[in-house]
Short mmCIF file of C-alpha atoms in Angstrom, two decimals:
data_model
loop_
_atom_site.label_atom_id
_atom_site.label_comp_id
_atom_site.label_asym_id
_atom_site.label_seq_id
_atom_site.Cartn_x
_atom_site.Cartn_y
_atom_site.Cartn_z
CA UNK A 1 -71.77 37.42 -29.10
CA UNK A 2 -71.06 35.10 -31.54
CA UNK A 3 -69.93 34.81 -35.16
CA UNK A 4 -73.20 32.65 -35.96
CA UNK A 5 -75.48 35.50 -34.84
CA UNK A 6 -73.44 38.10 -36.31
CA UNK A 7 -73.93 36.89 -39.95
CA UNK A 8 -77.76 38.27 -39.19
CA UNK A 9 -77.76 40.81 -37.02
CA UNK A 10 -75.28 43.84 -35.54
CA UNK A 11 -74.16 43.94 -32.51
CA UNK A 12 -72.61 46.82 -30.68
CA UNK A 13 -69.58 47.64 -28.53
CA UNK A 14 -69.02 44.84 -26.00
CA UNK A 15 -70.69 46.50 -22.49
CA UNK A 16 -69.45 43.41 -20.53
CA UNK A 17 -65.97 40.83 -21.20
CA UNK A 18 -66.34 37.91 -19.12
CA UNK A 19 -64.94 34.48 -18.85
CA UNK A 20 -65.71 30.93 -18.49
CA UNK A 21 -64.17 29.24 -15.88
CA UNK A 22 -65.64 26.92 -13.14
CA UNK A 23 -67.17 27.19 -9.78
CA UNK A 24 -66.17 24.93 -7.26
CA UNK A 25 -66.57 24.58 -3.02
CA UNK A 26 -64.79 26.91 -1.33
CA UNK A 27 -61.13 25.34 -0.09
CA UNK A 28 -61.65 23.66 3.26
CA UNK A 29 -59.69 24.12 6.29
CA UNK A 30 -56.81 21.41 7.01
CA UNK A 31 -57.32 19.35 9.48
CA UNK A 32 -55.95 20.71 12.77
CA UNK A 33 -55.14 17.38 14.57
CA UNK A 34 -51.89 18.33 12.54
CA UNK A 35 -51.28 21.66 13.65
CA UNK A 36 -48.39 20.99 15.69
CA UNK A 37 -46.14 20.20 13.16
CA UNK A 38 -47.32 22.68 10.39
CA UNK A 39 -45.14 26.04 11.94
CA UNK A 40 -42.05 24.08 10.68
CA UNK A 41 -41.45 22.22 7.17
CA UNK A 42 -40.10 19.04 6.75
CA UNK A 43 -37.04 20.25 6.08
CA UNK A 44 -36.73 22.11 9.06
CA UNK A 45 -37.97 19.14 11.42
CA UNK A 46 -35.45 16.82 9.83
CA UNK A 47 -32.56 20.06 10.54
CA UNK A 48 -33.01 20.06 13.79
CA UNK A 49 -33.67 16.52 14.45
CA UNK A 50 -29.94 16.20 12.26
CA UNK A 51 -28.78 19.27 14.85
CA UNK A 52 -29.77 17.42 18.44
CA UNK A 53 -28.09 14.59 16.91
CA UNK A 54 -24.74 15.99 15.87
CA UNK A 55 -24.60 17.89 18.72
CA UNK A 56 -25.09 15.04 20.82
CA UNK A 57 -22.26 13.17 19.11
CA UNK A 58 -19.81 15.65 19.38
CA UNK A 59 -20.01 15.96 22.83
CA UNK A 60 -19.78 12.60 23.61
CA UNK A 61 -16.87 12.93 21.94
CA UNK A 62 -15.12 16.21 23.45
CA UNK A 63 -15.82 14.35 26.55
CA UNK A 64 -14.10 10.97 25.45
CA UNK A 65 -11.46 12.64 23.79
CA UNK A 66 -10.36 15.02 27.12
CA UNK A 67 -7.01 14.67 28.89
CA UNK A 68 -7.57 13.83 32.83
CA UNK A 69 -9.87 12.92 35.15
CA UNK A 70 -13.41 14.27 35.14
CA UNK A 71 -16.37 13.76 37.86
CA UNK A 72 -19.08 14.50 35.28
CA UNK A 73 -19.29 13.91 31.75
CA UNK A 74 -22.09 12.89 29.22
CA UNK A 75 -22.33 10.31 26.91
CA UNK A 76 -24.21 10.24 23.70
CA UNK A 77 -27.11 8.91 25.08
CA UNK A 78 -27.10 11.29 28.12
CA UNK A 79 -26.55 14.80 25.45
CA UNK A 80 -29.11 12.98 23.15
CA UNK A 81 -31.50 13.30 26.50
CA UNK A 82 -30.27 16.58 27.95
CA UNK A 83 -30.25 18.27 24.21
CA UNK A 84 -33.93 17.25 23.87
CA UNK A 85 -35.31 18.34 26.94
CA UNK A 86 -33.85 21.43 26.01
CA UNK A 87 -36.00 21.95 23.18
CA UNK A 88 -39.03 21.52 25.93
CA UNK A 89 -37.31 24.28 27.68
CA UNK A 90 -36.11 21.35 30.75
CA UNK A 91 -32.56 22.78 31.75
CA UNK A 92 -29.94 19.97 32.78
CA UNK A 93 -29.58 18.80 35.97
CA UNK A 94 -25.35 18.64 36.06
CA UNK A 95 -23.45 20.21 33.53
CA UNK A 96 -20.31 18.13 32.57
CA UNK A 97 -16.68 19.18 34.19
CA UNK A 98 -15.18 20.28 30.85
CA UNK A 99 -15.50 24.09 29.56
CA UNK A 100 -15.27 22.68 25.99
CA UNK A 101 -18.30 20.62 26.80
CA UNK A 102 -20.46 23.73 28.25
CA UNK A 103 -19.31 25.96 25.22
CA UNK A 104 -20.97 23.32 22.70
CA UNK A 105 -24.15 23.18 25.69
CA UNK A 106 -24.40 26.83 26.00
CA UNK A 107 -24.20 27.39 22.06
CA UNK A 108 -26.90 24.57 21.65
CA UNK A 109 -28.96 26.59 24.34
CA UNK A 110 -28.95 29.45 22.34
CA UNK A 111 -30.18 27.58 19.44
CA UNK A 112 -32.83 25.78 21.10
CA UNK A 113 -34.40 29.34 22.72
CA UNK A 114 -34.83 30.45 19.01
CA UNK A 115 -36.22 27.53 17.97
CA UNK A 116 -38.60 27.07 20.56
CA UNK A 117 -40.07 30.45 20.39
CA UNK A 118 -40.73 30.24 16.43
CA UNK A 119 -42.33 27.54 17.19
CA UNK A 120 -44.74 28.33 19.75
CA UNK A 121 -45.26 31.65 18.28
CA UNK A 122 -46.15 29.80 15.01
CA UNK A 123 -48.40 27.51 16.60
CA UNK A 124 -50.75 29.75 18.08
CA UNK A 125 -51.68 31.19 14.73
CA UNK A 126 -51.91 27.65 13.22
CA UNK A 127 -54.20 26.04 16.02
CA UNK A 128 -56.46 29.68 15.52
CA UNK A 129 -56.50 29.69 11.75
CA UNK A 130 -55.55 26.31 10.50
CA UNK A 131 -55.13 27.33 6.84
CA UNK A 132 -56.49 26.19 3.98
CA UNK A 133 -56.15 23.36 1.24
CA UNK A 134 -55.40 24.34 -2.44
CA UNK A 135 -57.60 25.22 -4.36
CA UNK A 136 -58.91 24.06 -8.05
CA UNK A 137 -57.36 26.97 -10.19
CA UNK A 138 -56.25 25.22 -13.69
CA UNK A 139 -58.25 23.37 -16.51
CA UNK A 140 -54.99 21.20 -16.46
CA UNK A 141 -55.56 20.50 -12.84
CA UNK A 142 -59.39 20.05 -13.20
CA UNK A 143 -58.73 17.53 -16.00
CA UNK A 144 -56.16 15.24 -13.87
CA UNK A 145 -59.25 15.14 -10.90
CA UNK A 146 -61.53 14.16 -13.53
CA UNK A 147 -59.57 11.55 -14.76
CA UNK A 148 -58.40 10.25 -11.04
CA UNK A 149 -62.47 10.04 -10.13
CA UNK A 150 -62.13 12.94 -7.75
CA UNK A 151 -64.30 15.35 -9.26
CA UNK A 152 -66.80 15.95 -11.69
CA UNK A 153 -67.19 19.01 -14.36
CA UNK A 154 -71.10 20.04 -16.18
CA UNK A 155 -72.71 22.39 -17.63
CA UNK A 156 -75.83 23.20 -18.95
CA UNK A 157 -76.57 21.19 -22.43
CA UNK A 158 -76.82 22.85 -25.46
CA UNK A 159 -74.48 25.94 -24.02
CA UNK A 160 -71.42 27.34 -25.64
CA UNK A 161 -69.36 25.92 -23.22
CA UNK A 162 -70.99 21.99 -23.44
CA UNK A 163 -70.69 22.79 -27.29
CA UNK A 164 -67.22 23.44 -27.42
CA UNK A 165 -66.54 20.48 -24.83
CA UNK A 166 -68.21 18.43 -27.12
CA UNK A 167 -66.30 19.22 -29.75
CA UNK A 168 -63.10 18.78 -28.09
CA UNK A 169 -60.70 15.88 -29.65
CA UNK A 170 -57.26 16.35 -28.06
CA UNK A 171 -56.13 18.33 -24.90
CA UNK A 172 -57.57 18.93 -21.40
CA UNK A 173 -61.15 19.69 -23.02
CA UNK A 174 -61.41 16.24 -24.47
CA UNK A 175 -60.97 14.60 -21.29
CA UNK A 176 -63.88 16.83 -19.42
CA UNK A 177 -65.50 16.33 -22.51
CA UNK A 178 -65.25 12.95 -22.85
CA UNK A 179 -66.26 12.39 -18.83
CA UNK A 180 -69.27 14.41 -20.07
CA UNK A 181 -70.48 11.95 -22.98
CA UNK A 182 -70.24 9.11 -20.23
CA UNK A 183 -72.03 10.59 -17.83
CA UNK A 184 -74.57 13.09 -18.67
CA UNK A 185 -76.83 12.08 -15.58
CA UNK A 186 -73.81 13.56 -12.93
CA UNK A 187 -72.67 15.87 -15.00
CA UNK A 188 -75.12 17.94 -16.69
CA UNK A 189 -77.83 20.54 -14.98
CA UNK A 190 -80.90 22.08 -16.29
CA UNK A 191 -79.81 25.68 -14.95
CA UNK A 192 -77.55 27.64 -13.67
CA UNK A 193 -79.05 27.74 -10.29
CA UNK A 194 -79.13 24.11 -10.17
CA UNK A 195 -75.53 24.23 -11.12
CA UNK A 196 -74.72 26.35 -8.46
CA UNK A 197 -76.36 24.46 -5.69
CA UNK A 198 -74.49 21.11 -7.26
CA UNK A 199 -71.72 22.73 -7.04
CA UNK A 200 -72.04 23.71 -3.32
CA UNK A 201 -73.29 20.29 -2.36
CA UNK A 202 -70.69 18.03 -4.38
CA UNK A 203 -67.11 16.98 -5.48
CA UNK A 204 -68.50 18.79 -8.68
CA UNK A 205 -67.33 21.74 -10.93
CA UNK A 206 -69.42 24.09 -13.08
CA UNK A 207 -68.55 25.61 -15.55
CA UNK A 208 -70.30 28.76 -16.64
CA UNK A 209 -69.54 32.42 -17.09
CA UNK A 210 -68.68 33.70 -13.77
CA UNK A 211 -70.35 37.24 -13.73
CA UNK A 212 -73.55 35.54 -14.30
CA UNK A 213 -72.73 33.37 -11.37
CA UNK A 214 -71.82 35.36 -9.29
CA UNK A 215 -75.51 36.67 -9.01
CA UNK A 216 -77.03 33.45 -8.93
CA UNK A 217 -74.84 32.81 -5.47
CA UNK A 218 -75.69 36.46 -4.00
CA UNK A 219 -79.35 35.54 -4.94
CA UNK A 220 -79.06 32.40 -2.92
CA UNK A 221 -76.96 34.22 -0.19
CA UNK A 222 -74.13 31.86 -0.44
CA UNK A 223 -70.57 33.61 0.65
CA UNK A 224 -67.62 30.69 0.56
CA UNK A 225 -67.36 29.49 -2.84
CA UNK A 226 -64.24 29.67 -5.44
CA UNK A 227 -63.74 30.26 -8.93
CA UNK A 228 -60.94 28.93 -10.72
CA UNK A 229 -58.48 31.03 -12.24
CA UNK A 230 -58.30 28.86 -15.44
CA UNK A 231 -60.51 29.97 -18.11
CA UNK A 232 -62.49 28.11 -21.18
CA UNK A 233 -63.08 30.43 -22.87
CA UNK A 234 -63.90 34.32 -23.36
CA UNK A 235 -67.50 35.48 -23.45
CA UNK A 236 -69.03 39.27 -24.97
CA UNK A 237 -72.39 40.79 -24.22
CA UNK A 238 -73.38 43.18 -26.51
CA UNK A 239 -76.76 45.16 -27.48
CA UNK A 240 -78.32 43.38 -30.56
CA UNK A 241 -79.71 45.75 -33.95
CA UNK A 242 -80.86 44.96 -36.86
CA UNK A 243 -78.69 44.23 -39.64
CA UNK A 244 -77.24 47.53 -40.66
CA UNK A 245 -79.10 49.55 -38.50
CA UNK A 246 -77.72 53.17 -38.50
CA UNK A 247 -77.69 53.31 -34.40
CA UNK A 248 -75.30 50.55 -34.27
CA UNK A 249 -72.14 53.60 -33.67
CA UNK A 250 -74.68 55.58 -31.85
CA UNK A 251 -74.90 53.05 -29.06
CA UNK A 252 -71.43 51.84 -29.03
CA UNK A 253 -69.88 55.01 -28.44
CA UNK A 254 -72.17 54.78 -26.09
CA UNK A 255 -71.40 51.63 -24.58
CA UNK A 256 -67.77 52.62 -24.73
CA UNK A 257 -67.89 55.68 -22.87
CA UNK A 258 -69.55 54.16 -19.84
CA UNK A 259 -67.32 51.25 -20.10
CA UNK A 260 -64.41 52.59 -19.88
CA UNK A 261 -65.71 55.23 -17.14
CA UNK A 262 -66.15 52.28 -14.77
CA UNK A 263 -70.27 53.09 -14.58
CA UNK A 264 -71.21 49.49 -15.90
CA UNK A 265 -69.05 47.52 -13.47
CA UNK A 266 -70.19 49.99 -10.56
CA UNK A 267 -73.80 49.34 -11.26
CA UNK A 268 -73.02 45.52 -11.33
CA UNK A 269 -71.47 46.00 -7.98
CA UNK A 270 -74.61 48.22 -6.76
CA UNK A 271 -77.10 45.24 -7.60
CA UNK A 272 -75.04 42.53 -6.57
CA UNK A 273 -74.31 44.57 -2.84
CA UNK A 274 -78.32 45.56 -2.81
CA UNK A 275 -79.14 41.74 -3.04
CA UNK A 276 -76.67 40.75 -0.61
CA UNK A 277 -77.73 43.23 2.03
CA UNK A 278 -81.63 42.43 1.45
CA UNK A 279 -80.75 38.63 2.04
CA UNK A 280 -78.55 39.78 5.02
CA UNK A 281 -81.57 41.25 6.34
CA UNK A 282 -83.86 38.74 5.42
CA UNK A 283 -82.12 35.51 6.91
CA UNK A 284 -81.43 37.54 10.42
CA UNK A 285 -84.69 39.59 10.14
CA UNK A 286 -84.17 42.58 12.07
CA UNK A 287 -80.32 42.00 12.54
CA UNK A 288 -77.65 44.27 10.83
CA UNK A 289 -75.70 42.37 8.29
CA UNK A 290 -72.70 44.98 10.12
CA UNK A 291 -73.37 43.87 13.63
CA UNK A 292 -73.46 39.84 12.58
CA UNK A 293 -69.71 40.47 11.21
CA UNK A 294 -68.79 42.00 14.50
CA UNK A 295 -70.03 39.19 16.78
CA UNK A 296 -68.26 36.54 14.47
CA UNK A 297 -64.74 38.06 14.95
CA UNK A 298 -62.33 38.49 17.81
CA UNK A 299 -60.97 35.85 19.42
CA UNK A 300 -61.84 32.66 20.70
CA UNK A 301 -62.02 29.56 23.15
CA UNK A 302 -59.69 26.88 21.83
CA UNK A 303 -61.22 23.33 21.16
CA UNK A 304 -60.36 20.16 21.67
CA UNK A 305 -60.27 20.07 17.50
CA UNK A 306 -57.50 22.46 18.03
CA UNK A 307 -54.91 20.49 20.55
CA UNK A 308 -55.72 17.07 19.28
CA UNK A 309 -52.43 17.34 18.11
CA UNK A 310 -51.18 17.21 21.40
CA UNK A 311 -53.33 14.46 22.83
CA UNK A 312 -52.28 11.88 19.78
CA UNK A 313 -48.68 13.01 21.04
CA UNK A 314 -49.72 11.58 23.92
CA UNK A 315 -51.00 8.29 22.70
CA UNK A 316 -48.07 7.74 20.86
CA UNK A 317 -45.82 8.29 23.97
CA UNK A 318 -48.22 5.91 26.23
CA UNK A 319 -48.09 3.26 23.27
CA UNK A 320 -44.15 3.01 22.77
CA UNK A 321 -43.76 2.96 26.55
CA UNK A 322 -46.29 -0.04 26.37
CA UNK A 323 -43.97 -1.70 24.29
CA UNK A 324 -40.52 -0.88 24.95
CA UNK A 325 -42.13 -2.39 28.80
CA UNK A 326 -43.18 -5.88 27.26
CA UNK A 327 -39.91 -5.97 25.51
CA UNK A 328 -37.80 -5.39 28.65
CA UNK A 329 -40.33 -7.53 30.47
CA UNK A 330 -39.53 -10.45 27.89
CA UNK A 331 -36.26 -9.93 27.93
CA UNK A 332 -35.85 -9.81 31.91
CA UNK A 333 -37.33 -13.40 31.93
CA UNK A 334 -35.35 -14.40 29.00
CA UNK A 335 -32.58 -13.72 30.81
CA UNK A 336 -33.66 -15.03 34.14
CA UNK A 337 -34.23 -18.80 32.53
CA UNK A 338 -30.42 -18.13 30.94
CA UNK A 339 -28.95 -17.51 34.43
CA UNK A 340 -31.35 -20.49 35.51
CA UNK A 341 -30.12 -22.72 33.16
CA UNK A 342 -26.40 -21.72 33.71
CA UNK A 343 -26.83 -22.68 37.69
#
């Protein structure tokens, strides 16, 4: 519908309100090399990294501060050691002499067995299902990619949506618009379908009404995809009559009655389901579309993709012991030439 085209003709109750928005790749997963740190924030690593470290301090300082003698105490850099192998549930070999010390030990236990177990419980869950990355969902958003290079936004020329990007001078619009005029080679399609596929296949995002879409993806049996939330603009299909044509309130009280008892949208759903299934059954040819969903659930064998995590934890530890070992090698011989020197 579209004040043009109603100047000439009459068109009935609206059977179907859509929107235009854009279709872009469905979010990927994040990558899960960083798994082990997702099940706590940032501020909750730097808590308990500010916890082990307090902790630590005060009881080097219970134990400096005590009144008489003591076998067994720890330092700072002994708690700082014994308070972190607690968080890798490694129990201390001698506890210190003072029952002011093991009160602040036995609290910082306590602590540490909660800690540990949100963690690993959260872990599991991220290594499994790694999450994924936000989406595209605004125009405003859309826009900023656009102008940072990251993504590009068509259309099909000479469509209501390319005409009112076109026509755009100020605002989010203008600047798809604009990337449009510049570039109608990577931007523009000569169909929806090829849209679509661009779409799939590309940083790219196309915009077009998304009921229509969403039959041109069921037609090419594509499943992970995501629409925007953002919207152009709206969009109206009506039943066209002549100019003043006496069935024009016929047919959309019509229209309105099986509107607004859900019948439209359910046959929508029926054709878009029926063309689903048939491409179910024609990609696995005798399989049942039911049966394929049942093998691709459950659980499974973790990766090496999923602990990578651990193994660049590794790495890390074999590099800094590489180094911390050349500097206490130079520094052994640096002071072996001193004590040299001094004879």
């Amino acid at each position: 519908m579209s004040n043009s085209r109603a100047e000439v003709i009459d068109y009935t109750y609206p059977y179907v309100n859509d929107q235009i928005n854009f279709l872009v790749q469905a979010p990927r997963e994040k990558p899960r090399a960083l798994a082990i740190i997702r099940p706590f924030s940032l501020e909750m690593w730097i808590t308990i990294l500010v916890v082990v470290f307090v902790t630590s301090l005060v009881t080097a300082l219970v134990a400096k501060a005590s009144i008489g003698p003591q076998k067994n105490s720890w330092t700072f850099g002994q708690s700082l050691w014994q308070y972190f192998g607690a968080l890798t549930f490694q129990g201390a070999d001698e506890l210190p002499d003072r029952d002011s010390q093991k009160i602040i030990i036995g609290g910082y236990w306590l602590f540490a067995i909660i800690i540990v177990a949100g963690f690993s419980g959260s872990l599991t869950s991220f290594m499994n299902v790694p999450g994924k990355e936000l989406p595209i969902d605004t125009i405003s958003e859309l826009a900023r990619r656009v102008q940072n290079k990251q993504i590009k936004v068509g259309t099909v020329p000479n469509s209501l949506i390319y005409i009112n990007l076109m026509s755009a001078t100020k605002g989010d619009l203008a600047i798809i618009g604009n990337d449009i005029k510049h570039d109608n080679e990577g931007t523009l399609v000569q169909n929806k379908e090829e849209g679509a596929i661009k779409a799939m296949k590309e940083p790219y995002a196309f915009a077009w009404p998304s009921s229509i879409m969403e039959g041109v993806l069921v037609n090419f049996g594509i499943t992970e995809y995501h629409f925007g939330k953002g919207v152009f603009s709206d969009i109206f299909y009506s039943v066209v009559l002549a100019k003043g044509s006496p069935m024009t309130r016929p047919f959309s009280k019509a229209l309105r009655q099986l509107n607004e008892g859900g019948l439209i949208d359910k046959w929508k759903r029926d054709v878009l389901d029926r063309r689903a299934r048939e491409n179910a059954f024609s990609k696995n040819n005798n399989s049942s579309p039911v049966l394929i969903l049942v093998n691709q659930g459950g659980p499974r064998a973790l990766t090496l993709e999923d602990v990578q995590g651990s193994f660049i934890l590794i790495s890390v530890g074999h590099g800094l012991s590489i180094v911390v070992f050349l500097l206490e090698l130079f520094y052994s011989r640096h002071k072996m030439k001193s004590v040299k020197q001094l004879k």
